[in-house]
Backbone as ProteinMPNN parsed JSONL, in Angstrom:
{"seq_chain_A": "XXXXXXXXXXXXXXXXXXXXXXXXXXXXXXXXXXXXXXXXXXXXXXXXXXXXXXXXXXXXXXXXXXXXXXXXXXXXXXXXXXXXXXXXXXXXXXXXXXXXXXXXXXXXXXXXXXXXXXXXXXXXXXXXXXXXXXXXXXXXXXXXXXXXXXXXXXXXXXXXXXXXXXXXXXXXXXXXXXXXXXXXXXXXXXXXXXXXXXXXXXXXXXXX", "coords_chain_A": {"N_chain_A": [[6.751, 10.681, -16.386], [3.427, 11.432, -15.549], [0.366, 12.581, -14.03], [-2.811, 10.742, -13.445], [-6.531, 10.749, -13.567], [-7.436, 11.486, -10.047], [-5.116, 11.469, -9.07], [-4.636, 9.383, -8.238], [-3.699, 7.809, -9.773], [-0.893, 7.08, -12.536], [0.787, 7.684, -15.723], [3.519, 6.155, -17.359], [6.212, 7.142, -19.691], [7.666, 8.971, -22.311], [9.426, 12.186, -22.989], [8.491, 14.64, -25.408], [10.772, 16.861, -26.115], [11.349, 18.595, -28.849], [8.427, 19.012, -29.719], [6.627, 18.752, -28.041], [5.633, 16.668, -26.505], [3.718, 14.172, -24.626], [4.857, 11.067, -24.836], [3.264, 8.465, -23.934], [3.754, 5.115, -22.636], [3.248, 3.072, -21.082], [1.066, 0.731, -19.234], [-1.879, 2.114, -17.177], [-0.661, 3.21, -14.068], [-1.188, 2.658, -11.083], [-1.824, 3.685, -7.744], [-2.687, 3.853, -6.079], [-6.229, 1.996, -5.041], [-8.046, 2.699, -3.073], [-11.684, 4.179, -2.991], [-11.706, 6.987, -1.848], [-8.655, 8.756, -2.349], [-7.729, 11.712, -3.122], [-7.356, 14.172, -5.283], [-4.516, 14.578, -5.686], [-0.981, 15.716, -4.711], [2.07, 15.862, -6.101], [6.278, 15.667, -5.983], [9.425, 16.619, -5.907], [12.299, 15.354, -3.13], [11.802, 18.174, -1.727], [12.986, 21.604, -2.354], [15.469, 22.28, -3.218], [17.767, 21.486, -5.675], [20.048, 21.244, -5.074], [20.083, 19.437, -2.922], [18.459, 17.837, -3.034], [17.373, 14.336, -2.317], [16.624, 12.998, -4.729], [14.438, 11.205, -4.683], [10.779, 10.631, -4.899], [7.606, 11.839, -4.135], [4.242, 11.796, -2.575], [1.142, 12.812, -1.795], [-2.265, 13.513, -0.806], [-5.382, 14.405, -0.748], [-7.952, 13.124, 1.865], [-11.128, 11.47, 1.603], [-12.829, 11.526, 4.024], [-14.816, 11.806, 7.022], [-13.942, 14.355, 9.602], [-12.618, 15.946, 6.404], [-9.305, 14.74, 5.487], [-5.369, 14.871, 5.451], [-3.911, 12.514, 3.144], [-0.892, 10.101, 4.45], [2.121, 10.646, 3.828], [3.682, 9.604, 0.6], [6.131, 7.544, -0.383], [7.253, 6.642, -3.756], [8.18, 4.66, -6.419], [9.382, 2.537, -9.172], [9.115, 0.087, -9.463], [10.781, -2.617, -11.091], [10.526, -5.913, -11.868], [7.906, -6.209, -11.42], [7.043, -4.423, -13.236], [5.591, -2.088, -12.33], [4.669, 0.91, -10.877], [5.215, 1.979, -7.711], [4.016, 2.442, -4.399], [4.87, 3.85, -0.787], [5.008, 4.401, 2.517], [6.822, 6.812, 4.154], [9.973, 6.501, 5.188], [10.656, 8.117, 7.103], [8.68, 8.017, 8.602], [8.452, 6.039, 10.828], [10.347, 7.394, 12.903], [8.294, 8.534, 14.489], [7.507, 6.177, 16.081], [7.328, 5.152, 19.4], [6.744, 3.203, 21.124], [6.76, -0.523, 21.306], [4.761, -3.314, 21.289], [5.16, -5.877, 20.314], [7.475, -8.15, 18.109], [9.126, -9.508, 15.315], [7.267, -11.942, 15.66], [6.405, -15.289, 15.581], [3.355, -16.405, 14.63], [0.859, -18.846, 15.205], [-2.409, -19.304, 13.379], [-5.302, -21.126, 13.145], [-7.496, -22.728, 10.881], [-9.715, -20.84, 9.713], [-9.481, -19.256, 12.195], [-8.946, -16.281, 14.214], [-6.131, -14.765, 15.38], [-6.026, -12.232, 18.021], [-3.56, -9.458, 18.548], [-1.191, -7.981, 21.035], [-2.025, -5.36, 21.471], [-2.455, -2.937, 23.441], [-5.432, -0.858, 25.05], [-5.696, 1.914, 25.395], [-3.446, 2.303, 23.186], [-4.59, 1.806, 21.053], [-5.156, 4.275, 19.495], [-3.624, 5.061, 17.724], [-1.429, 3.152, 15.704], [1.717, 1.078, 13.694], [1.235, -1.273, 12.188], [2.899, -4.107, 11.259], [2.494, -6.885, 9.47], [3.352, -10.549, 8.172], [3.036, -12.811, 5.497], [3.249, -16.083, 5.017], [3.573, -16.852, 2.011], [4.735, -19.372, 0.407], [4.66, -21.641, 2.241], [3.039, -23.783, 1.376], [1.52, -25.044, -1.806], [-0.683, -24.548, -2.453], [-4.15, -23.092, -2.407], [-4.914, -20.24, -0.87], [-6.687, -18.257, 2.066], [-6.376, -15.269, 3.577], [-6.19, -13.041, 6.342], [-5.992, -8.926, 7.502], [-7.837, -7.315, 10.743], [-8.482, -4.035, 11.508], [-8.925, -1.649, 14.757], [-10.861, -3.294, 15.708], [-13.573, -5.747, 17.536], [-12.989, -7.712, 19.987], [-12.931, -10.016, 20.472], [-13.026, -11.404, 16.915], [-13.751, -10.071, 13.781], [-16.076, -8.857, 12.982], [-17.317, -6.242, 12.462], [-15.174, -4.35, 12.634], [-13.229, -1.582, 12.056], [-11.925, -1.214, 10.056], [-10.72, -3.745, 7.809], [-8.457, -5.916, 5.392], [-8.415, -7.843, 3.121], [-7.306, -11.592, 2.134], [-6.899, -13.377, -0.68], [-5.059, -15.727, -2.259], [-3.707, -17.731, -4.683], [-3.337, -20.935, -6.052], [0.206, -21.887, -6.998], [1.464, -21.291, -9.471], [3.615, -22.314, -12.607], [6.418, -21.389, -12.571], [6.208, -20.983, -9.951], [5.007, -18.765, -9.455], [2.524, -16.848, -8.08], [-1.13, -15.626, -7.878], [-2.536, -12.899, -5.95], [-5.46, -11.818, -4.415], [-6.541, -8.7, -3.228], [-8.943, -7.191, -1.197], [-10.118, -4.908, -0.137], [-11.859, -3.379, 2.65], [-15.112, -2.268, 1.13], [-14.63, -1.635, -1.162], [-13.472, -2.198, -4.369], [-12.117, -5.352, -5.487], [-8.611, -6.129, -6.14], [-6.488, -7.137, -7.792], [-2.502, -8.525, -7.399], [0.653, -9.699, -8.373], [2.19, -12.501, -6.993], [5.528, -13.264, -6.484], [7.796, -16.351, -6.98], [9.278, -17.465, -3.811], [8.799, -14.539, -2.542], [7.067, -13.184, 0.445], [4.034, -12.636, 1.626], [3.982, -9.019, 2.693], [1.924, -7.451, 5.212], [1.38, -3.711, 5.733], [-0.507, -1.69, 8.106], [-1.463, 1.384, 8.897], [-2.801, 3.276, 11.335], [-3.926, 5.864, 11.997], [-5.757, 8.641, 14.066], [-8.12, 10.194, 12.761], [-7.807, 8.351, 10.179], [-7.479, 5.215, 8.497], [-4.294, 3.418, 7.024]], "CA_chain_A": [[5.638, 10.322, -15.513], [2.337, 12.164, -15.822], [-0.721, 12.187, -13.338], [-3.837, 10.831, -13.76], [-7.718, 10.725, -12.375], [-7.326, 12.829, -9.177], [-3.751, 11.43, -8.305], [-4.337, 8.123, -7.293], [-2.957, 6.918, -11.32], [-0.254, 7.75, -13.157], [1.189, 7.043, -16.781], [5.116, 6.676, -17.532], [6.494, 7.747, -21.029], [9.237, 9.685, -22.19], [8.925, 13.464, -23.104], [9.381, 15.008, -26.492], [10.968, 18.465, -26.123], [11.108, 19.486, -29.656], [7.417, 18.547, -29.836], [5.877, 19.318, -26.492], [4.235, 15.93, -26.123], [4.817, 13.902, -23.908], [4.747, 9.677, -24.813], [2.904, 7.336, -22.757], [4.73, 3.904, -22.778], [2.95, 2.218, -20.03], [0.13, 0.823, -18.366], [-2.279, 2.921, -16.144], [-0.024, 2.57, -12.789], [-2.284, 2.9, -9.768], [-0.839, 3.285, -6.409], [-4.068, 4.013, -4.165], [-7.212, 1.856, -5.233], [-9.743, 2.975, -2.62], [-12.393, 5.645, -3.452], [-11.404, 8.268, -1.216], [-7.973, 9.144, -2.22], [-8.457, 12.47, -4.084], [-6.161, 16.224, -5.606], [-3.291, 14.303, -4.892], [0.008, 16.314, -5.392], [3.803, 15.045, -5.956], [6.84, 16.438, -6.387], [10.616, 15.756, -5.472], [11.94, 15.66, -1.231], [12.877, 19.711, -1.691], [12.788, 22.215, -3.706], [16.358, 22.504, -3.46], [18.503, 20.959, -6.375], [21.544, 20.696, -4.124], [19.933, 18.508, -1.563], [17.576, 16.74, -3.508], [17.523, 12.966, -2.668], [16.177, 12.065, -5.732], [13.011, 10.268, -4.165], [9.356, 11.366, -5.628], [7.124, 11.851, -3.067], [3.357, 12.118, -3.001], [0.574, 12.98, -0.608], [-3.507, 13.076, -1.241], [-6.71, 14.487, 0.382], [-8.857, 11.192, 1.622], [-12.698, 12.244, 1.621], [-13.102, 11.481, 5.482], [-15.762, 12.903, 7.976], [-13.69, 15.031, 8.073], [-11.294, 15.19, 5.067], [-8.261, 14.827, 6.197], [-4.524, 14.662, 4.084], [-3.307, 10.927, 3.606], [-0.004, 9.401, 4.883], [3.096, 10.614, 2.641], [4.467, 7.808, 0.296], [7.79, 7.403, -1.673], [6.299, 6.911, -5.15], [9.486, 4.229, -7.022], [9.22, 1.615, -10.076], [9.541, -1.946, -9.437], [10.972, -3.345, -12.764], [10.408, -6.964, -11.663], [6.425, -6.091, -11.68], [6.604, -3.494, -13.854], [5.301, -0.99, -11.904], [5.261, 1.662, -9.899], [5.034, 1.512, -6.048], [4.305, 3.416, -3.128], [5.073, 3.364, 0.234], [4.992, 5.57, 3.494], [8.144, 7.457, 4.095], [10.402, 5.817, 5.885], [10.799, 9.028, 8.803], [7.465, 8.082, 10.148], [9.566, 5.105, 11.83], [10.848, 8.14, 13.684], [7.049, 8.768, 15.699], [7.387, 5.293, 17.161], [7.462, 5.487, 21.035], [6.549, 1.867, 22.063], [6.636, -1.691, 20.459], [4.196, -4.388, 21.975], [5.427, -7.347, 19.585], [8.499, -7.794, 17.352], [9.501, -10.877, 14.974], [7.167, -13.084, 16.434], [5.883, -16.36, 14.551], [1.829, -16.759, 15.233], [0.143, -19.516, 14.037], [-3.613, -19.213, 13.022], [-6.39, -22.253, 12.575], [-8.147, -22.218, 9.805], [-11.238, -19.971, 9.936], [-9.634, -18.954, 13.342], [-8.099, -15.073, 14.19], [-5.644, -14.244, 16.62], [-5.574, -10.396, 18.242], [-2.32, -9.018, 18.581], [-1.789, -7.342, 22.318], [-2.049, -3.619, 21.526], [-3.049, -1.802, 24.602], [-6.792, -0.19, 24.145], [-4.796, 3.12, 25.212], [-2.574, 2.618, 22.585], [-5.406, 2.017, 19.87], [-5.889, 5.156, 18.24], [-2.313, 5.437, 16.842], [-0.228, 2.466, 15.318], [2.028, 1.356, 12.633], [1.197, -2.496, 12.463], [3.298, -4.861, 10.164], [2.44, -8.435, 9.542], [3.813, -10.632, 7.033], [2.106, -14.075, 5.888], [4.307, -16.654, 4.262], [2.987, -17.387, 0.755], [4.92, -20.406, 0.005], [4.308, -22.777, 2.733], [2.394, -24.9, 0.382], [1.138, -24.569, -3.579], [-2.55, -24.641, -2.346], [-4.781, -21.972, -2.699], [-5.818, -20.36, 0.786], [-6.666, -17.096, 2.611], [-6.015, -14.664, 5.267], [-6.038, -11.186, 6.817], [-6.288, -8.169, 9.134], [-8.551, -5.828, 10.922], [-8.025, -3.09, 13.088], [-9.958, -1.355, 15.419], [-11.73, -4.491, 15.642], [-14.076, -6.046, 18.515], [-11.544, -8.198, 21.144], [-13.224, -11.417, 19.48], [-13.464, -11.82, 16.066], [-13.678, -8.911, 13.138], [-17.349, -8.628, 12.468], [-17.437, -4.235, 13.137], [-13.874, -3.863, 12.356], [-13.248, -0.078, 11.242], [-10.951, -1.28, 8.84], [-10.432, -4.701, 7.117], [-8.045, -5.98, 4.562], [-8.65, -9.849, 3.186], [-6.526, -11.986, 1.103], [-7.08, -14.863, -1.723], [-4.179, -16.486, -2.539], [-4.504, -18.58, -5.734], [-2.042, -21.669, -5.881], [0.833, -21.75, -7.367], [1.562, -22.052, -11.247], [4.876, -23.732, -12.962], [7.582, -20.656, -12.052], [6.011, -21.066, -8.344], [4.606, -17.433, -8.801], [0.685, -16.589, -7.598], [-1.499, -14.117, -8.054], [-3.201, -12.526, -5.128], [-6.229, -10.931, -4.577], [-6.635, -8.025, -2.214], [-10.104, -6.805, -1.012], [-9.727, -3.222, 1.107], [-13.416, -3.397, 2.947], [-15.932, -2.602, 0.435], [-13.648, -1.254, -2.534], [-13.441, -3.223, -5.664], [-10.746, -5.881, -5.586], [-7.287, -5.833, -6.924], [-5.049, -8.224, -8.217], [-1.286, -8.532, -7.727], [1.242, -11.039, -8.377], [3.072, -12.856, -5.49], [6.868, -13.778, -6.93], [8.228, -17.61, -5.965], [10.064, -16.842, -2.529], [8.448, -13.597, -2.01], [5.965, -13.362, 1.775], [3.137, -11.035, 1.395], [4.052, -8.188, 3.851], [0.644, -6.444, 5.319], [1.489, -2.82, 6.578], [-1.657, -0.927, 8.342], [-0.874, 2.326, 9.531], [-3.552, 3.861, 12.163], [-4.052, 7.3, 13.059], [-6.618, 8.663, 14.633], [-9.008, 10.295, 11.529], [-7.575, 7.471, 9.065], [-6.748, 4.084, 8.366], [-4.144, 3.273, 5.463]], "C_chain_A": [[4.613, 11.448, -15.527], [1.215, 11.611, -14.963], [-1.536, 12.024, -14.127], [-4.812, 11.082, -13.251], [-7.651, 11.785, -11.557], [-6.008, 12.426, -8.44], [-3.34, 10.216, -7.808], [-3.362, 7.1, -8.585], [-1.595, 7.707, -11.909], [0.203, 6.847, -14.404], [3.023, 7.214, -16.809], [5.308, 6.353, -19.394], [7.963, 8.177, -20.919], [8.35, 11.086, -23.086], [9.549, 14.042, -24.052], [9.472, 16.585, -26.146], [10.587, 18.944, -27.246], [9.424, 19.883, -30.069], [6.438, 19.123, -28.608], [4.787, 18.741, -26.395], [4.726, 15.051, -25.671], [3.737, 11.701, -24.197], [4.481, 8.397, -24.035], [3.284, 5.961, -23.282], [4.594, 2.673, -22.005], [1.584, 2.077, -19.88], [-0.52, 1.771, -17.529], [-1.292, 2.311, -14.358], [-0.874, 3.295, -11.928], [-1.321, 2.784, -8.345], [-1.916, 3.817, -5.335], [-5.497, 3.473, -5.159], [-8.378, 1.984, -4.711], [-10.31, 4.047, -3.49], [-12.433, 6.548, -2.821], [-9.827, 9.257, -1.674], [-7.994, 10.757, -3.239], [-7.393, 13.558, -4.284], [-5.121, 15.513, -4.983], [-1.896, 15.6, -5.382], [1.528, 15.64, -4.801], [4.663, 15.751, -6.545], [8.494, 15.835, -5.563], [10.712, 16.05, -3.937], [12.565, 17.117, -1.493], [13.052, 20.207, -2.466], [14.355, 22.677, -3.407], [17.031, 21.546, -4.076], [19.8, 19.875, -5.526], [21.293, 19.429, -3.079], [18.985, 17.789, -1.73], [17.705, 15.44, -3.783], [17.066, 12.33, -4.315], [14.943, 11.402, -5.397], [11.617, 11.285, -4.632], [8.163, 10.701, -4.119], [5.756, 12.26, -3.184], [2.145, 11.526, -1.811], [-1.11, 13.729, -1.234], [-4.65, 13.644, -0.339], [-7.391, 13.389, 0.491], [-10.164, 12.232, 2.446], [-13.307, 11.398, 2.768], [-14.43, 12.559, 5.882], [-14.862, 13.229, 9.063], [-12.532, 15.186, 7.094], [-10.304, 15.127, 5.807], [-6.8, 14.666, 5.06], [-3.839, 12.904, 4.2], [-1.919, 11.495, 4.318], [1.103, 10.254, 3.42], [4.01, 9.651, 2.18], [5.455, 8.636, -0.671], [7.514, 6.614, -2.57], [8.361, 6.18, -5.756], [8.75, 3.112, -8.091], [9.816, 0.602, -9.507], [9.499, -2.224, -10.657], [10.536, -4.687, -12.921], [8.532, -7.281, -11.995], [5.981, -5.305, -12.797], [5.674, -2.337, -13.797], [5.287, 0.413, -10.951], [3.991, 1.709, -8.699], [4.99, 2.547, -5.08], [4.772, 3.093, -1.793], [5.375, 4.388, 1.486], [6.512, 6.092, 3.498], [8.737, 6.717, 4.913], [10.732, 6.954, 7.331], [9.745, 9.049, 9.286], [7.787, 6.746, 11.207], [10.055, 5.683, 13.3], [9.695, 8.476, 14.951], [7.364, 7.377, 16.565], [7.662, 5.267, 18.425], [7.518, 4.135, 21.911], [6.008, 0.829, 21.089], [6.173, -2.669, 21.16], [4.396, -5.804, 20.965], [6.234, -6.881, 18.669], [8.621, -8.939, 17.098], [9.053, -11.882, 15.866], [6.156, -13.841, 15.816], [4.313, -16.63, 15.501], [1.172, -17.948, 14.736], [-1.65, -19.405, 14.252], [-4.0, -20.432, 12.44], [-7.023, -21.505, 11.391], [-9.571, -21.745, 10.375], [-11.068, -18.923, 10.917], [-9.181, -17.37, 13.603], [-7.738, -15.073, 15.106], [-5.41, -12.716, 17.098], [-3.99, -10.618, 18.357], [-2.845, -7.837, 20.125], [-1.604, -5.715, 22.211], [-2.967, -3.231, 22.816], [-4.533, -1.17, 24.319], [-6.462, 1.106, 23.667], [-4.267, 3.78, 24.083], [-3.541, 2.399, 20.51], [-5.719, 2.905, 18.613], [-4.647, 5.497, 17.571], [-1.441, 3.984, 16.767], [0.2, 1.992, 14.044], [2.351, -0.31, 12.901], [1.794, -3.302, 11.081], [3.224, -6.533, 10.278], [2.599, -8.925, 7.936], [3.727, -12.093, 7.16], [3.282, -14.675, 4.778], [3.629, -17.465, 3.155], [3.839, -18.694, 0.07], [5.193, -21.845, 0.748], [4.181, -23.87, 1.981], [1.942, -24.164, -0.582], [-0.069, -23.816, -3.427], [-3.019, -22.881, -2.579], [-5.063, -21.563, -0.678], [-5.815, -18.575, 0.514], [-6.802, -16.689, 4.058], [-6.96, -12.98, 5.148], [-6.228, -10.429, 7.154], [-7.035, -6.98, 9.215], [-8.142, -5.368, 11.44], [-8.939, -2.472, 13.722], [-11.437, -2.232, 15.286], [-12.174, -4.927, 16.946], [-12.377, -7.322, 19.17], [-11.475, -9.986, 20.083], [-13.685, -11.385, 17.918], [-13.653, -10.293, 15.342], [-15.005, -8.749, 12.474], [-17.589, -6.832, 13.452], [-16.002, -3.49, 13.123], [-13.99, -2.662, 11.481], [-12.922, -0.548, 9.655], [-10.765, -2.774, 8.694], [-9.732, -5.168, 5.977], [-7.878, -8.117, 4.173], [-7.862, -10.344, 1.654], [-6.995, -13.131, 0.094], [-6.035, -15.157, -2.267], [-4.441, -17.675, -3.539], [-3.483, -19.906, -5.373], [-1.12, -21.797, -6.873], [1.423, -22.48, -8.729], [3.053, -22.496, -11.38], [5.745, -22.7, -12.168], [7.253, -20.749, -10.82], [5.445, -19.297, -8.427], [2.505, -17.326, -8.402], [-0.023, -15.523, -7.71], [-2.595, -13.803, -6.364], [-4.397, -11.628, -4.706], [-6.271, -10.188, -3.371], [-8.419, -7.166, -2.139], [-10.002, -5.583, 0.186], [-11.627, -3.045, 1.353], [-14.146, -3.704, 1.922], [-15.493, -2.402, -1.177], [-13.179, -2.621, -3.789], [-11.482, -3.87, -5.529], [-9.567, -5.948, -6.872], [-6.605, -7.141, -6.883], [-3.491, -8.494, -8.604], [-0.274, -9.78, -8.073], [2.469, -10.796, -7.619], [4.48, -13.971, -6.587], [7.12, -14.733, -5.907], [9.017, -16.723, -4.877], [9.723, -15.705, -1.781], [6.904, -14.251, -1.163], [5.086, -12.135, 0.954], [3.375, -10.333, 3.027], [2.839, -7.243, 3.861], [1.428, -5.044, 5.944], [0.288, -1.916, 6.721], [-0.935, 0.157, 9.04], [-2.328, 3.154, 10.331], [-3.331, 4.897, 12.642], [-5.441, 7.446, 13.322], [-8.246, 8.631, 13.262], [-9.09, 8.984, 10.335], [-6.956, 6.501, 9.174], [-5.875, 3.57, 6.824], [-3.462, 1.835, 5.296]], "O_chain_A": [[5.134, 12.563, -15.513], [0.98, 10.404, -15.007], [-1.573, 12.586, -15.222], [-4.608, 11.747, -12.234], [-7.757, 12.927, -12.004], [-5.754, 12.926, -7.345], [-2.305, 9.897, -7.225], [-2.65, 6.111, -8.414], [-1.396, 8.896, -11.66], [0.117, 5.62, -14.364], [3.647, 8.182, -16.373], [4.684, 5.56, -20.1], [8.901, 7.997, -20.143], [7.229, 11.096, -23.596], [10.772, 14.173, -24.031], [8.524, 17.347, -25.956], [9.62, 19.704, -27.205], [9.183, 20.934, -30.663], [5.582, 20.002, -28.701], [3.642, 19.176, -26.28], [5.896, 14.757, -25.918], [2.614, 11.303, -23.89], [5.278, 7.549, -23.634], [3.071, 5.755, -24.477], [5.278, 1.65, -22.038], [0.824, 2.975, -20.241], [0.321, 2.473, -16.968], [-1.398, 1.225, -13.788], [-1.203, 4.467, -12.114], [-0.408, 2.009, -8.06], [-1.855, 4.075, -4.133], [-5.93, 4.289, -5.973], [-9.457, 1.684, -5.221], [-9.745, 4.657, -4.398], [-13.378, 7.274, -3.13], [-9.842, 10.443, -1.346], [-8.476, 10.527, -4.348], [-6.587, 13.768, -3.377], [-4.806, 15.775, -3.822], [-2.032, 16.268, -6.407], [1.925, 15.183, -3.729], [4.329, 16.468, -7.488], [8.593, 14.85, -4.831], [9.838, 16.67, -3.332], [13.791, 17.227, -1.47], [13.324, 19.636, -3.522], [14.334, 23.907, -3.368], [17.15, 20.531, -3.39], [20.188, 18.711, -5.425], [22.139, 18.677, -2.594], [18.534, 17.084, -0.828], [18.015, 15.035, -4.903], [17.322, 11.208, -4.753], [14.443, 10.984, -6.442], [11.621, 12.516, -4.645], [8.05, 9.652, -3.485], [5.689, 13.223, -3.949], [2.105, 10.459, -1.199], [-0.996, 14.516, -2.174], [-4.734, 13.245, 0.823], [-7.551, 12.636, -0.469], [-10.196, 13.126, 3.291], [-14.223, 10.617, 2.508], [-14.854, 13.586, 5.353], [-14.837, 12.248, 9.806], [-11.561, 14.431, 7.145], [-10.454, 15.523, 6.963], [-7.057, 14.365, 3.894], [-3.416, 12.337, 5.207], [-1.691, 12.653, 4.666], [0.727, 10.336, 2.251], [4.84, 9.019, 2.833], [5.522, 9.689, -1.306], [7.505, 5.473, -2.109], [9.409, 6.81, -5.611], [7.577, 2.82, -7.856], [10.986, 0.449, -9.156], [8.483, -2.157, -11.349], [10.103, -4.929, -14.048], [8.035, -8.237, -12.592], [4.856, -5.386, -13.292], [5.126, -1.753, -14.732], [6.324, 0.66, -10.335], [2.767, 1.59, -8.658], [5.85, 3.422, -4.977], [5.111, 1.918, -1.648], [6.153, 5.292, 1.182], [7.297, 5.601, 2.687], [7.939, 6.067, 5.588], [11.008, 6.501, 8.442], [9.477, 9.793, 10.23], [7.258, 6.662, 12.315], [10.177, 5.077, 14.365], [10.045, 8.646, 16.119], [7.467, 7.528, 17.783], [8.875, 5.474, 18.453], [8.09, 3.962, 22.987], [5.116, 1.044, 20.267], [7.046, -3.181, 21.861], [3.574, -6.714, 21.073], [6.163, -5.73, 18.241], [8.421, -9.761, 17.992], [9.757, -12.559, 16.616], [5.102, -13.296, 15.488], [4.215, -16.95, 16.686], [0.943, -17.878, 13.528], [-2.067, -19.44, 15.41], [-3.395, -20.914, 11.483], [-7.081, -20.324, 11.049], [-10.273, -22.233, 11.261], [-11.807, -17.94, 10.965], [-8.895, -17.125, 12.431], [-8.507, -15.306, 16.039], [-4.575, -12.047, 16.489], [-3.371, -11.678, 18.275], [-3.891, -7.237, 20.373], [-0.969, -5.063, 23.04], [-4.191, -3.349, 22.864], [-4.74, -0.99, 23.119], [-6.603, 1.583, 22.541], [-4.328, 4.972, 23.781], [-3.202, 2.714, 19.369], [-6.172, 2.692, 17.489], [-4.758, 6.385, 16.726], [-0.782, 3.69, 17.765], [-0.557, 2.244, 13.106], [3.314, -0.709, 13.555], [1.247, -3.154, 9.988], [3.845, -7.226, 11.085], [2.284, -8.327, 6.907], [4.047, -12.732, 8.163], [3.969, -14.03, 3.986], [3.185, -18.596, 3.356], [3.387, -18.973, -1.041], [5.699, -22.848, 0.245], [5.006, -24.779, 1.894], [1.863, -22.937, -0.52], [-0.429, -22.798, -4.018], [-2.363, -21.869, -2.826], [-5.281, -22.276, 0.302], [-5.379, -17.864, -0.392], [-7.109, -17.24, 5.115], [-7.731, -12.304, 4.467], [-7.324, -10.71, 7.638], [-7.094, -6.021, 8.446], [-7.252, -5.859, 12.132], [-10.054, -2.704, 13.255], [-12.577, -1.936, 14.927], [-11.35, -4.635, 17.813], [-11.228, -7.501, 18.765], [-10.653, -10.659, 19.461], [-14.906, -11.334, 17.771], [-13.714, -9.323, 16.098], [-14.959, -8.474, 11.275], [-17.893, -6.522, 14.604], [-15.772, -2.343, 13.505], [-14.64, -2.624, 10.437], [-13.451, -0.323, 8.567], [-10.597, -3.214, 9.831], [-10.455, -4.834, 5.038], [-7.443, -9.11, 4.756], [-7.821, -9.786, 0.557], [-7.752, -13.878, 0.713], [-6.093, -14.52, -3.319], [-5.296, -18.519, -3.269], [-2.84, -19.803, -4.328], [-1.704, -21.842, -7.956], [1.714, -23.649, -8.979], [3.66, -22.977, -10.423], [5.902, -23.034, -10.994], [8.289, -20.548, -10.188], [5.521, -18.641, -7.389], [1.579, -18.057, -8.754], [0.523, -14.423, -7.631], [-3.29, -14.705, -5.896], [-4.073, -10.44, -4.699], [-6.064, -10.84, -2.347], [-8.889, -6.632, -3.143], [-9.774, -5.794, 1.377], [-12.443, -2.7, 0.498], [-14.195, -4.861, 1.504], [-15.999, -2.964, -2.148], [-12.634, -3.72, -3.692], [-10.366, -3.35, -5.497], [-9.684, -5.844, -8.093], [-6.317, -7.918, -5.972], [-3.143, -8.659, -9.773], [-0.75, -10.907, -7.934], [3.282, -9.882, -7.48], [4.307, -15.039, -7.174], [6.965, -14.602, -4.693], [9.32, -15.54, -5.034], [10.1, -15.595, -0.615], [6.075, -15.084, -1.529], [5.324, -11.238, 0.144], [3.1, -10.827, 4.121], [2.603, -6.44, 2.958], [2.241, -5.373, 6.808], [-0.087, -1.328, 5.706], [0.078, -0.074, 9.7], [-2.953, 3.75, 9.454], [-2.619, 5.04, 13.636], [-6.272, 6.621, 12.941], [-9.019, 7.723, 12.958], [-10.119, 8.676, 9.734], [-5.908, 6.519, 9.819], [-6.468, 3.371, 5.764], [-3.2, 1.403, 4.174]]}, "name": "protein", "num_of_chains": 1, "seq": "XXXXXXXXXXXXXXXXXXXXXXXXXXXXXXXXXXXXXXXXXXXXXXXXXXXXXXXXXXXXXXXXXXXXXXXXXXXXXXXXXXXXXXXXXXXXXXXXXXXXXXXXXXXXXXXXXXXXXXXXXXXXXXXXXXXXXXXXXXXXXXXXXXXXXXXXXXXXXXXXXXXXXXXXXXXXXXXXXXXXXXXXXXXXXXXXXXXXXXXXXXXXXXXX"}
């Protein structure tokens, strides 16, 4: 594995010793497509051998007013996609203090949005997971969520993340488009049976 850009890419290969070059074998793998993420650096949990989970870990300046360091993700390959994946650490689970909704089925009209009851209080810090069920039906449709958004409706929302959902080809898989505010959209593919799970994470300086 070898960085690219300023951290947000990386290539995977294999590494010739006698040679001292090292074989790229893959796709550009991307694991942060906004334009802020920037000098990222990664490295294993510990610089001790003995007690080294094994997990690759990797953490980013985001070009904020003012900068600030992202969120730290656990950096793994998905073979099924063929790529590699990030994802917050799982010990920021450990900050949680208070849960205003848990496993609870919403339904949404079309066009329509429902808030979620977060406290105003409790606004400038949370770790919000919602998860939309992509195989209802074949059809094509879309969704998806703001935060620090007005009470009604997401027109001034800090943060926005919107979905396109294509419909579903012969294996039942889909491809999905993701739009992060104004940032050039991305395209993943949604496996038959697999939900799309949203996770927003809110701190105060940054939204990820």
């Amino acid at each position: 594995l070898i960085n690219s850009d300023t951290g947000n890419t990386f290539f995977l290969g294999s590494y010739d010793h006698d040679r001292e070059l090292f074989n790229v074998t893959s796709e550009p793998q991307i694991i942060e497509h906004g334009h802020r993420y920037h000098w990222a650096a990664s490295g294993t949990d510990g610089p001790d051998p003995e007690t080294d989970s094994g997990r690759l870990v990797t953490v980013a300046w985001v070009s904020n007013k003012p900068s600030v360091l992202s969120l730290i993700r656990d950096m793994s390959y998905d073979a099924r996609s063929n790529q590699l994946v990030s994802y917050p650490l799982a010990e920021y689970a450990l900050l949680h203090n208070s849960t205003f909704m848990h496993n609870k089925d919403i339904p949404v009209a079309a066009g329509g949005t429902v808030g979620l009851p977060v406290p105003a209080a409790a606004g400038g810090s949370a770790d919000i997971m919602v998860s939309f069920d992509a195989h209802r039906n074949r059809s094509a449709m879309s969704f998806g969520v703001a935060v620090r958004a007005p009470v009604a409706g997401i027109e001034g929302a800090a943060f926005y993340v919107s979905f396109d959902l294509s419909s579903a080809i012969t294996d039942g898989s889909r491809t999905l488009t993701v739009n992060f505010n104004d940032d050039k959209a991305v395209d993943v593919s949604v496996f038959k049976g697999e939900s799309v799970d949203v996770r927003i994470l809110v701190d105060r300086p940054i939204v990820e």
